[in-house]
Amino acid sequence: MKYSGWPEPGELVVGKIDEIEDFGVFVDLEEYQDKRGLIHISEVASGWIKNVRDHVREGQIAVCKVLDVDESHEQIDLSLKDVNDHQRSDKIQEWKNEQKADNWMEIAFGEDIADEEYIAIANELLGAYGTLYDGFKQAAIHGDEALEDTDLDDDERDAIVETARENVSVPYVNVTGYVDLENPSPSGVDGIRSALEAAEGNGEIPEGVELDVTYVGAPEYRIKVRAPNYKTAESVLEASAERAIGAIEAEGGDGEYHRQRRTDDE
């Protein structure tokens, strides 16, 4: 995806060096549609420069700082020397992430997706998370809930979530669910306690998974799961709720699992 507008002064941009002249370097901006900038020789490197080609080469991918933008003359002034190693590394990683996300968009909606549809969907993700990559990442971690504040329709949300879960690597995911436990039987509180112990797995939780069950407000209890991937997290969450419900029903009580909180905020 390439932006149709103009970069802002001070912004870091990724470009491919297209043409080298004695007075400077022309750069095609990789993130902006049909935009080209100039790095004056004085902005290529610090100190005196005898030959520009000693510092850059044609076809090189470079991270530049935008110094000035003159839209009326379609001129973008860039600096190479004002970008430090840390900024360069972070910007290149961000650019690579957006290339991945662009590929995920094609997986989710097909290579033949119309430009207008692509832009509309992309703008929803950009508006919610700032980048396409972060939009897909949050969809992989939180599922459909991550897209609740967008205007995407159900089919678009499903396509993004499905693609994200298949392609996005995240260090861990957190999922949350709730279980209502009521026990009017003689076992009362003890029966509830047994159901909660069952929900916690009685010490038999898979390696690399964290499970926490906490009281929210009668009769609701929160189940939080932290796991290496969404599939594992959801499986552990549902199994925890099922154990709790099975245990409370064995005591003569009732249990119900749901994903959204029902009690008032604490």
PDB file of N, CA and C in Angstrom, residues 35-107:
ATOM      1  N   LYS A  35       5.826   9.715  -5.729  1.00  0.00           N
ATOM      2  CA  LYS A  35       6.558  10.793  -5.064  1.00  0.00           C
ATOM      3  C   LYS A  35       8.061  10.526  -5.137  1.00  0.00           C
ATOM      4  N   ARG A  36       8.808  11.602  -5.408  1.00  0.00           N
ATOM      5  CA  ARG A  36      10.250  11.518  -5.563  1.00  0.00           C
ATOM      6  C   ARG A  36      10.889  12.664  -4.799  1.00  0.00           C
ATOM      7  N   GLY A  37      11.982  12.389  -4.116  1.00  0.00           N
ATOM      8  CA  GLY A  37      12.662  13.413  -3.343  1.00  0.00           C
ATOM      9  C   GLY A  37      14.105  13.577  -3.757  1.00  0.00           C
ATOM     10  N   LEU A  38      14.730  14.645  -3.253  1.00  0.00           N
ATOM     11  CA  LEU A  38      16.136  14.939  -3.564  1.00  0.00           C
ATOM     12  C   LEU A  38      16.936  15.077  -2.283  1.00  0.00           C
ATOM     13  N   ILE A  39      18.045  14.366  -2.240  1.00  0.00           N
ATOM     14  CA  ILE A  39      19.023  14.548  -1.162  1.00  0.00           C
ATOM     15  C   ILE A  39      20.151  15.391  -1.737  1.00  0.00           C
ATOM     16  N   HIS A  40      20.254  16.628  -1.294  1.00  0.00           N
ATOM     17  CA  HIS A  40      21.346  17.493  -1.751  1.00  0.00           C
ATOM     18  C   HIS A  40      22.666  16.918  -1.256  1.00  0.00           C
ATOM     19  N   ILE A  41      23.720  17.137  -1.991  1.00  0.00           N
ATOM     20  CA  ILE A  41      25.023  16.567  -1.630  1.00  0.00           C
ATOM     21  C   ILE A  41      25.420  16.889  -0.193  1.00  0.00           C
ATOM     22  N   SER A  42      25.004  18.064   0.285  1.00  0.00           N
ATOM     23  CA  SER A  42      25.348  18.467   1.654  1.00  0.00           C
ATOM     24  C   SER A  42      24.604  17.662   2.699  1.00  0.00           C
ATOM     25  N   GLU A  43      23.539  16.922   2.276  1.00  0.00           N
ATOM     26  CA  GLU A  43      22.728  16.133   3.208  1.00  0.00           C
ATOM     27  C   GLU A  43      22.964  14.631   3.060  1.00  0.00           C
ATOM     28  N   VAL A  44      23.933  14.264   2.207  1.00  0.00           N
ATOM     29  CA  VAL A  44      24.230  12.847   2.014  1.00  0.00           C
ATOM     30  C   VAL A  44      25.027  12.296   3.186  1.00  0.00           C
ATOM     31  N   ALA A  45      26.045  13.033   3.608  1.00  0.00           N
ATOM     32  CA  ALA A  45      26.895  12.595   4.723  1.00  0.00           C
ATOM     33  C   ALA A  45      27.535  13.809   5.366  1.00  0.00           C
ATOM     34  N   SER A  46      27.980  13.643   6.595  1.00  0.00           N
ATOM     35  CA  SER A  46      28.654  14.736   7.293  1.00  0.00           C
ATOM     36  C   SER A  46      30.056  14.930   6.714  1.00  0.00           C
ATOM     37  N   GLY A  47      30.510  16.164   6.721  1.00  0.00           N
ATOM     38  CA  GLY A  47      31.850  16.454   6.226  1.00  0.00           C
ATOM     39  C   GLY A  47      31.878  16.682   4.727  1.00  0.00           C
ATOM     40  N   TRP A  48      33.088  16.864   4.217  1.00  0.00           N
ATOM     41  CA  TRP A  48      33.269  17.165   2.806  1.00  0.00           C
ATOM     42  C   TRP A  48      33.128  15.899   1.978  1.00  0.00           C
ATOM     43  N   ILE A  49      32.400  15.992   0.879  1.00  0.00           N
ATOM     44  CA  ILE A  49      32.160  14.840   0.007  1.00  0.00           C
ATOM     45  C   ILE A  49      32.822  15.086  -1.349  1.00  0.00           C
ATOM     46  N   LYS A  50      33.747  14.208  -1.708  1.00  0.00           N
ATOM     47  CA  LYS A  50      34.422  14.316  -3.008  1.00  0.00           C
ATOM     48  C   LYS A  50      33.574  13.683  -4.099  1.00  0.00           C
ATOM     49  N   ASN A  51      33.034  12.490  -3.803  1.00  0.00           N
ATOM     50  CA  ASN A  51      32.251  11.757  -4.788  1.00  0.00           C
ATOM     51  C   ASN A  51      31.029  11.167  -4.098  1.00  0.00           C
ATOM     52  N   VAL A  52      29.848  11.567  -4.549  1.00  0.00           N
ATOM     53  CA  VAL A  52      28.608  11.089  -3.937  1.00  0.00           C
ATOM     54  C   VAL A  52      28.532   9.572  -3.980  1.00  0.00           C
ATOM     55  N   ARG A  53      29.044   8.971  -5.040  1.00  0.00           N
ATOM     56  CA  ARG A  53      28.963   7.519  -5.211  1.00  0.00           C
ATOM     57  C   ARG A  53      29.794   6.744  -4.190  1.00  0.00           C
ATOM     58  N   ASP A  54      30.641   7.443  -3.468  1.00  0.00           N
ATOM     59  CA  ASP A  54      31.376   6.783  -2.379  1.00  0.00           C
ATOM     60  C   ASP A  54      30.471   6.506  -1.189  1.00  0.00           C
ATOM     61  N   HIS A  55      29.289   7.132  -1.168  1.00  0.00           N
ATOM     62  CA  HIS A  55      28.391   7.034  -0.017  1.00  0.00           C
ATOM     63  C   HIS A  55      27.073   6.325  -0.328  1.00  0.00           C
ATOM     64  N   VAL A  56      26.643   6.362  -1.579  1.00  0.00           N
ATOM     65  CA  VAL A  56      25.372   5.729  -1.956  1.00  0.00           C
ATOM     66  C   VAL A  56      25.532   5.044  -3.307  1.00  0.00           C
ATOM     67  N   ARG A  57      24.571   4.171  -3.606  1.00  0.00           N
ATOM     68  CA  ARG A  57      24.575   3.494  -4.901  1.00  0.00           C
ATOM     69  C   ARG A  57      23.145   3.423  -5.432  1.00  0.00           C
ATOM     70  N   GLU A  58      23.016   3.355  -6.723  1.00  0.00           N
ATOM     71  CA  GLU A  58      21.693   3.259  -7.342  1.00  0.00           C
ATOM     72  C   GLU A  58      21.042   1.927  -6.962  1.00  0.00           C
ATOM     73  N   GLY A  59      19.746   1.976  -6.667  1.00  0.00           N
ATOM     74  CA  GLY A  59      19.020   0.786  -6.235  1.00  0.00           C
ATOM     75  C   GLY A  59      19.057   0.549  -4.742  1.00  0.00           C
ATOM     76  N   GLN A  60      19.836   1.327  -4.022  1.00  0.00           N
ATOM     77  CA  GLN A  60      19.947   1.177  -2.559  1.00  0.00           C
ATOM     78  C   GLN A  60      18.672   1.646  -1.870  1.00  0.00           C
ATOM     79  N   ILE A  61      18.232   0.869  -0.874  1.00  0.00           N
ATOM     80  CA  ILE A  61      17.116   1.281  -0.030  1.00  0.00           C
ATOM     81  C   ILE A  61      17.672   2.128   1.108  1.00  0.00           C
ATOM     82  N   ALA A  62      17.133   3.324   1.263  1.00  0.00           N
ATOM     83  CA  ALA A  62      17.649   4.251   2.263  1.00  0.00           C
ATOM     84  C   ALA A  62      16.522   4.836   3.096  1.00  0.00           C
ATOM     85  N   VAL A  63      16.831   5.134   4.339  1.00  0.00           N
ATOM     86  CA  VAL A  63      15.893   5.840   5.215  1.00  0.00           C
ATOM     87  C   VAL A  63      16.327   7.295   5.277  1.00  0.00           C
ATOM     88  N   CYS A  64      15.415   8.185   4.936  1.00  0.00           N
ATOM     89  CA  CYS A  64      15.723   9.614   4.885  1.00  0.00           C
ATOM     90  C   CYS A  64      14.784  10.401   5.798  1.00  0.00           C
ATOM     91  N   LYS A  65      15.257  11.553   6.194  1.00  0.00           N
ATOM     92  CA  LYS A  65      14.420  12.487   6.953  1.00  0.00           C
ATOM     93  C   LYS A  65      13.912  13.551   5.996  1.00  0.00           C
ATOM     94  N   VAL A  66      12.617  13.846   6.070  1.00  0.00           N
ATOM     95  CA  VAL A  66      12.036  14.884   5.226  1.00  0.00           C
ATOM     96  C   VAL A  66      12.372  16.247   5.820  1.00  0.00           C
ATOM     97  N   LEU A  67      13.060  17.074   5.030  1.00  0.00           N
ATOM     98  CA  LEU A  67      13.433  18.415   5.491  1.00  0.00           C
ATOM     99  C   LEU A  67      12.381  19.450   5.125  1.00  0.00           C
ATOM    100  N   ASP A  68      11.884  19.365   3.891  1.00  0.00           N
ATOM    101  CA  ASP A  68      10.908  20.364   3.432  1.00  0.00           C
ATOM    102  C   ASP A  68      10.063  19.767   2.312  1.00  0.00           C
ATOM    103  N   VAL A  69       8.819  20.215   2.224  1.00  0.00           N
ATOM    104  CA  VAL A  69       7.907  19.758   1.177  1.00  0.00           C
ATOM    105  C   VAL A  69       7.281  20.977   0.510  1.00  0.00           C
ATOM    106  N   ASP A  70       7.440  21.072  -0.795  1.00  0.00           N
ATOM    107  CA  ASP A  70       6.831  22.141  -1.579  1.00  0.00           C
ATOM    108  C   ASP A  70       5.884  21.483  -2.582  1.00  0.00           C
ATOM    109  N   GLU A  71       4.618  21.397  -2.204  1.00  0.00           N
ATOM    110  CA  GLU A  71       3.644  20.695  -3.044  1.00  0.00           C
ATOM    111  C   GLU A  71       3.428  21.413  -4.371  1.00  0.00           C
ATOM    112  N   SER A  72       3.461  22.723  -4.368  1.00  0.00           N
ATOM    113  CA  SER A  72       3.212  23.477  -5.600  1.00  0.00           C
ATOM    114  C   SER A  72       4.266  23.204  -6.661  1.00  0.00           C
ATOM    115  N   HIS A  73       5.495  22.959  -6.229  1.00  0.00           N
ATOM    116  CA  HIS A  73       6.577  22.647  -7.163  1.00  0.00           C
ATOM    117  C   HIS A  73       6.915  21.152  -7.156  1.00  0.00           C
ATOM    118  N   GLU A  74       6.095  20.374  -6.423  1.00  0.00           N
ATOM    119  CA  GLU A  74       6.287  18.925  -6.324  1.00  0.00           C
ATOM    120  C   GLU A  74       7.730  18.588  -5.943  1.00  0.00           C
ATOM    121  N   GLN A  75       8.205  19.245  -4.905  1.00  0.00           N
ATOM    122  CA  GLN A  75       9.590  19.075  -4.481  1.00  0.00           C
ATOM    123  C   GLN A  75       9.641  18.610  -3.020  1.00  0.00           C
ATOM    124  N   ILE A  76      10.411  17.573  -2.795  1.00  0.00           N
ATOM    125  CA  ILE A  76      10.606  17.043  -1.446  1.00  0.00           C
ATOM    126  C   ILE A  76      12.097  17.015  -1.162  1.00  0.00           C
ATOM    127  N   ASP A  77      12.534  17.767  -0.178  1.00  0.00           N
ATOM    128  CA  ASP A  77      13.948  17.802   0.200  1.00  0.00           C
ATOM    129  C   ASP A  77      14.197  16.805   1.322  1.00  0.00           C
ATOM    130  N   LEU A  78      15.216  15.984   1.140  1.00  0.00           N
ATOM    131  CA  LEU A  78      15.507  14.901   2.080  1.00  0.00           C
ATOM    132  C   LEU A  78      16.916  15.004   2.639  1.00  0.00           C
ATOM    133  N   SER A  79      17.118  14.343   3.770  1.00  0.00           N
ATOM    134  CA  SER A  79      18.447  14.241   4.365  1.00  0.00           C
ATOM    135  C   SER A  79      18.744  12.794   4.694  1.00  0.00           C
ATOM    136  N   LEU A  80      19.938  12.352   4.363  1.00  0.00           N
ATOM    137  CA  LEU A  80      20.397  11.013   4.726  1.00  0.00           C
ATOM    138  C   LEU A  80      21.234  11.067   5.994  1.00  0.00           C
ATOM    139  N   LYS A  81      21.999  12.140   6.158  1.00  0.00           N
ATOM    140  CA  LYS A  81      22.927  12.238   7.285  1.00  0.00           C
ATOM    141  C   LYS A  81      22.225  12.478   8.622  1.00  0.00           C
ATOM    142  N   ASP A  82      20.975  12.969   8.585  1.00  0.00           N
ATOM    143  CA  ASP A  82      20.255  13.283   9.826  1.00  0.00           C
ATOM    144  C   ASP A  82      19.541  12.076  10.425  1.00  0.00           C
ATOM    145  N   VAL A  83      19.731  10.900   9.842  1.00  0.00           N
ATOM    146  CA  VAL A  83      19.092   9.677  10.344  1.00  0.00           C
ATOM    147  C   VAL A  83      20.153   8.823  11.031  1.00  0.00           C
ATOM    148  N   ASN A  84      19.939   8.516  12.325  1.00  0.00           N
ATOM    149  CA  ASN A  84      20.918   7.693  13.031  1.00  0.00           C
ATOM    150  C   ASN A  84      20.623   6.205  12.840  1.00  0.00           C
ATOM    151  N   ASP A  85      21.533   5.371  13.308  1.00  0.00           N
ATOM    152  CA  ASP A  85      21.403   3.924  13.090  1.00  0.00           C
ATOM    153  C   ASP A  85      20.138   3.353  13.716  1.00  0.00           C
ATOM    154  N   HIS A  86      19.808   3.822  14.921  1.00  0.00           N
ATOM    155  CA  HIS A  86      18.614   3.323  15.610  1.00  0.00           C
ATOM    156  C   HIS A  86      17.348   3.682  14.838  1.00  0.00           C
ATOM    157  N   GLN A  87      17.256   4.924  14.368  1.00  0.00           N
ATOM    158  CA  GLN A  87      16.096   5.354  13.586  1.00  0.00           C
ATOM    159  C   GLN A  87      16.000   4.564  12.289  1.00  0.00           C
ATOM    160  N   ARG A  88      17.152   4.351  11.660  1.00  0.00           N
ATOM    161  CA  ARG A  88      17.175   3.609  10.396  1.00  0.00           C
ATOM    162  C   ARG A  88      16.664   2.190  10.596  1.00  0.00           C
ATOM    163  N   SER A  89      17.143   1.530  11.626  1.00  0.00           N
ATOM    164  CA  SER A  89      16.743   0.151  11.894  1.00  0.00           C
ATOM    165  C   SER A  89      15.254   0.051  12.180  1.00  0.00           C
ATOM    166  N   ASP A  90      14.743   0.941  13.024  1.00  0.00           N
ATOM    167  CA  ASP A  90      13.325   0.915  13.390  1.00  0.00           C
ATOM    168  C   ASP A  90      12.437   1.188  12.182  1.00  0.00           C
ATOM    169  N   LYS A  91      12.844   2.147  11.349  1.00  0.00           N
ATOM    170  CA  LYS A  91      12.024   2.509  10.185  1.00  0.00           C
ATOM    171  C   LYS A  91      12.008   1.394   9.155  1.00  0.00           C
ATOM    172  N   ILE A  92      13.151   0.759   8.940  1.00  0.00           N
ATOM    173  CA  ILE A  92      13.202  -0.353   7.986  1.00  0.00           C
ATOM    174  C   ILE A  92      12.309  -1.494   8.465  1.00  0.00           C
ATOM    175  N   GLN A  93      12.328  -1.778   9.776  1.00  0.00           N
ATOM    176  CA  GLN A  93      11.481  -2.840  10.312  1.00  0.00           C
ATOM    177  C   GLN A  93      10.005  -2.496  10.151  1.00  0.00           C
ATOM    178  N   GLU A  94       9.664  -1.238  10.402  1.00  0.00           N
ATOM    179  CA  GLU A  94       8.279  -0.785  10.227  1.00  0.00           C
ATOM    180  C   GLU A  94       7.837  -0.940   8.774  1.00  0.00           C
ATOM    181  N   TRP A  95       8.719  -0.577   7.857  1.00  0.00           N
ATOM    182  CA  TRP A  95       8.412  -0.684   6.426  1.00  0.00           C
ATOM    183  C   TRP A  95       8.229  -2.142   6.015  1.00  0.00           C
ATOM    184  N   LYS A  96       9.101  -3.014   6.503  1.00  0.00           N
ATOM    185  CA  LYS A  96       8.975  -4.439   6.194  1.00  0.00           C
ATOM    186  C   LYS A  96       7.676  -5.011   6.767  1.00  0.00           C
ATOM    187  N   ASN A  97       7.313  -4.554   7.968  1.00  0.00           N
ATOM    188  CA  ASN A  97       6.060  -5.012   8.571  1.00  0.00           C
ATOM    189  C   ASN A  97       4.859  -4.605   7.725  1.00  0.00           C
ATOM    190  N   GLU A  98       4.895  -3.395   7.180  1.00  0.00           N
ATOM    191  CA  GLU A  98       3.776  -2.943   6.356  1.00  0.00           C
ATOM    192  C   GLU A  98       3.721  -3.711   5.037  1.00  0.00           C
ATOM    193  N   GLN A  99       4.879  -4.130   4.538  1.00  0.00           N
ATOM    194  CA  GLN A  99       4.874  -4.967   3.340  1.00  0.00           C
ATOM    195  C   GLN A  99       4.222  -6.320   3.633  1.00  0.00           C
ATOM    196  N   LYS A 100       4.509  -6.860   4.813  1.00  0.00           N
ATOM    197  CA  LYS A 100       3.853  -8.106   5.222  1.00  0.00           C
ATOM    198  C   LYS A 100       2.341  -7.906   5.306  1.00  0.00           C
ATOM    199  N   ALA A 101       1.948  -6.808   5.934  1.00  0.00           N
ATOM    200  CA  ALA A 101       0.521  -6.537   6.105  1.00  0.00           C
ATOM    201  C   ALA A 101      -0.168  -6.344   4.766  1.00  0.00           C
ATOM    202  N   ASP A 102       0.528  -5.731   3.816  1.00  0.00           N
ATOM    203  CA  ASP A 102      -0.022  -5.560   2.474  1.00  0.00           C
ATOM    204  C   ASP A 102      -0.272  -6.925   1.833  1.00  0.00           C
ATOM    205  N   ASN A 103       0.635  -7.851   2.050  1.00  0.00           N
ATOM    206  CA  ASN A 103       0.461  -9.213   1.548  1.00  0.00           C
ATOM    207  C   ASN A 103      -0.717  -9.903   2.234  1.00  0.00           C
ATOM    208  N   TRP A 104      -0.861  -9.663   3.540  1.00  0.00           N
ATOM    209  CA  TRP A 104      -1.989 -10.260   4.278  1.00  0.00           C
ATOM    210  C   TRP A 104      -3.317  -9.728   3.760  1.00  0.00           C
ATOM    211  N   MET A 105      -3.339  -8.458   3.368  1.00  0.00           N
ATOM    212  CA  MET A 105      -4.565  -7.897   2.799  1.00  0.00           C
ATOM    213  C   MET A 105      -4.955  -8.655   1.525  1.00  0.00           C
ATOM    214  N   GLU A 106      -3.978  -8.993   0.711  1.00  0.00           N
ATOM    215  CA  GLU A 106      -4.261  -9.741  -0.521  1.00  0.00           C
ATOM    216  C   GLU A 106      -4.727 -11.160  -0.199  1.00  0.00           C
ATOM    217  N   ILE A 107      -4.144 -11.759   0.849  1.00  0.00           N
ATOM    218  CA  ILE A 107      -4.583 -13.090   1.264  1.00  0.00           C
ATOM    219  C   ILE A 107      -6.030 -13.036   1.756  1.00  0.00           C
TER     220      ILE A 107
END
